[in-house]
Coordinates of C-alpha atoms in Angstrom, one line a residue:
X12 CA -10.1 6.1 14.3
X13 CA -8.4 2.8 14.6
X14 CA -4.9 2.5 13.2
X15 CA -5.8 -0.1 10.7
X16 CA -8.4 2.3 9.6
X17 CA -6.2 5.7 9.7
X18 CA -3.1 4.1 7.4
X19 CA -5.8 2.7 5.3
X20 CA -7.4 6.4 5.1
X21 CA -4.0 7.8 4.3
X22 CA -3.1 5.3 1.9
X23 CA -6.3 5.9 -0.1
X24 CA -5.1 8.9 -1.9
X25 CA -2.3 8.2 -5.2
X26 CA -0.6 11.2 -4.0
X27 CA 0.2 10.0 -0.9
X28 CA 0.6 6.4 -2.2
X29 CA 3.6 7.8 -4.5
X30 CA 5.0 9.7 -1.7
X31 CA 5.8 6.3 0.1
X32 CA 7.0 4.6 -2.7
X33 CA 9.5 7.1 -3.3
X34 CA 10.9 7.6 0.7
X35 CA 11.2 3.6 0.5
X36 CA 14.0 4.1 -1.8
X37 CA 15.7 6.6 1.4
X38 CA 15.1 9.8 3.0
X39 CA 14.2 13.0 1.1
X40 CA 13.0 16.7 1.3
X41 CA 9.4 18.2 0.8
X42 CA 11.0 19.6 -2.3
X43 CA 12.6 16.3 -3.3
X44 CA 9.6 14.6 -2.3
X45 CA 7.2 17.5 -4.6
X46 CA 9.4 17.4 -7.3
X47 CA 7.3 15.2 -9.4
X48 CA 4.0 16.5 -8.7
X49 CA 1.9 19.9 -10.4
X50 CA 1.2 21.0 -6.9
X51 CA 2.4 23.8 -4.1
X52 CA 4.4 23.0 -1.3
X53 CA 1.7 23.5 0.6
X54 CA -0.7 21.2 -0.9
X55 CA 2.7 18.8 -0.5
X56 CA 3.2 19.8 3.1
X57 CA -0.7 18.9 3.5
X58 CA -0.1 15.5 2.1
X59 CA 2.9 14.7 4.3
X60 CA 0.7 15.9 7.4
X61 CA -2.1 13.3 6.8
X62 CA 1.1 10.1 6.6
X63 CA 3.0 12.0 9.5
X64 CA -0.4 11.6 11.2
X65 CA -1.0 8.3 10.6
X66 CA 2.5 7.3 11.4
X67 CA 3.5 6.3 8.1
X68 CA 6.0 8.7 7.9
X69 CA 8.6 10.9 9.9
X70 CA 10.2 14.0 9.9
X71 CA 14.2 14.6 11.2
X72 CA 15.6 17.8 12.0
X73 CA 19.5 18.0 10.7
X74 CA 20.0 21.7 11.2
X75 CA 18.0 23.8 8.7
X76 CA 16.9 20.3 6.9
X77 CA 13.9 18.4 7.8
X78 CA 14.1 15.1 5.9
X79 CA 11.2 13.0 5.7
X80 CA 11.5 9.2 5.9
X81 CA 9.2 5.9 5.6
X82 CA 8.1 4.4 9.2
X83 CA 6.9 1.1 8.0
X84 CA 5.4 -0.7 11.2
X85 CA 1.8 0.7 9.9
X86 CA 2.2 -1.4 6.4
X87 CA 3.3 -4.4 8.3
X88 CA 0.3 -4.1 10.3
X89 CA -1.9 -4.0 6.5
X90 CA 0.3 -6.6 5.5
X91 CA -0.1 -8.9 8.5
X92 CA -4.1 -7.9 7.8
X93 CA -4.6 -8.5 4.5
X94 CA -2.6 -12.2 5.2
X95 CA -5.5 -13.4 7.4
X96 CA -7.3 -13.6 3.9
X97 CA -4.7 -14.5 1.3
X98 CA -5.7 -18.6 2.5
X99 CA -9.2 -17.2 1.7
X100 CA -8.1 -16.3 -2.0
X101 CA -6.1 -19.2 -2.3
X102 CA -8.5 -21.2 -1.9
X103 CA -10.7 -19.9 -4.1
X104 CA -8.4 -19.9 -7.3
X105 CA -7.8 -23.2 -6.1
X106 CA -11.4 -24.4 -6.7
X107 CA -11.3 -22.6 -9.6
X108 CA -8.6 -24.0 -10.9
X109 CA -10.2 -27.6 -10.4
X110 CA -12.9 -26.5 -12.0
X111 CA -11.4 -25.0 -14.8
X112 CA -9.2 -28.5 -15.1
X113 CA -12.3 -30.3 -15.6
X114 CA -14.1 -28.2 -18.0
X115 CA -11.2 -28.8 -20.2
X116 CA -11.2 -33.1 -19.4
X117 CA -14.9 -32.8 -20.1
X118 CA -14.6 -30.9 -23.4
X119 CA -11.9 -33.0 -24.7
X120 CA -13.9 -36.6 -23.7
X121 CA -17.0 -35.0 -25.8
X122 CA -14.7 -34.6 -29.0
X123 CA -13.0 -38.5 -28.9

């Protein structure tokens, strides 16, 4: 799998998605990082596998503590993909926009 397609993959999941919002506020532990979640460590642990995987993640070793932190060259890479069609969309609320301006010149020239 590309790796457009495996942080993508990884990303899909809310779990995971929640995971990386909270280690881009700084590094934390698998219990820090399962804290807010109705699931076992392990479950957690198989979460953290899947971004680690995918590179979205990384895991330190300070003595007995293994903190987990954000990588976030894989997001640029969705960021830099999804820009490629933000012109696309622009464009499009653009015409839209135009159209929508003269739907409301046409409706008010009807009423005079």
């Amino acid at each position: 799998m590309d790796r457009l397609s495996s942080t993508l993959s990884a990303l899909a999941d809310p779990t995971r998605r929640a995971i990386i919002a909270r280690l881009a506020a700084g590094e934390a532990t698998v219990n820090e990082l399962a804290a807010p979640f109705d699931m076992s460590l392990p479950a957690v642990s198989k979460h953290l596998k899947v971004l680690e995987r995918a590179g979205l993640i990384s895991r330190g070793r300070n003595a007995q503590w293994r903190p987990c932190r954000l990588e976030a060259a894989p997001l640029k890479e969705i960021a830099d993909w999804v820009e490629r069609y933000r012109q696309f969309w622009e464009g499009s609320f653009d015409r839209l926009d135009s159209y929508l301006h003269e739907l409301q010149h046409n409706g008010k020239s009807g009423h005079d």
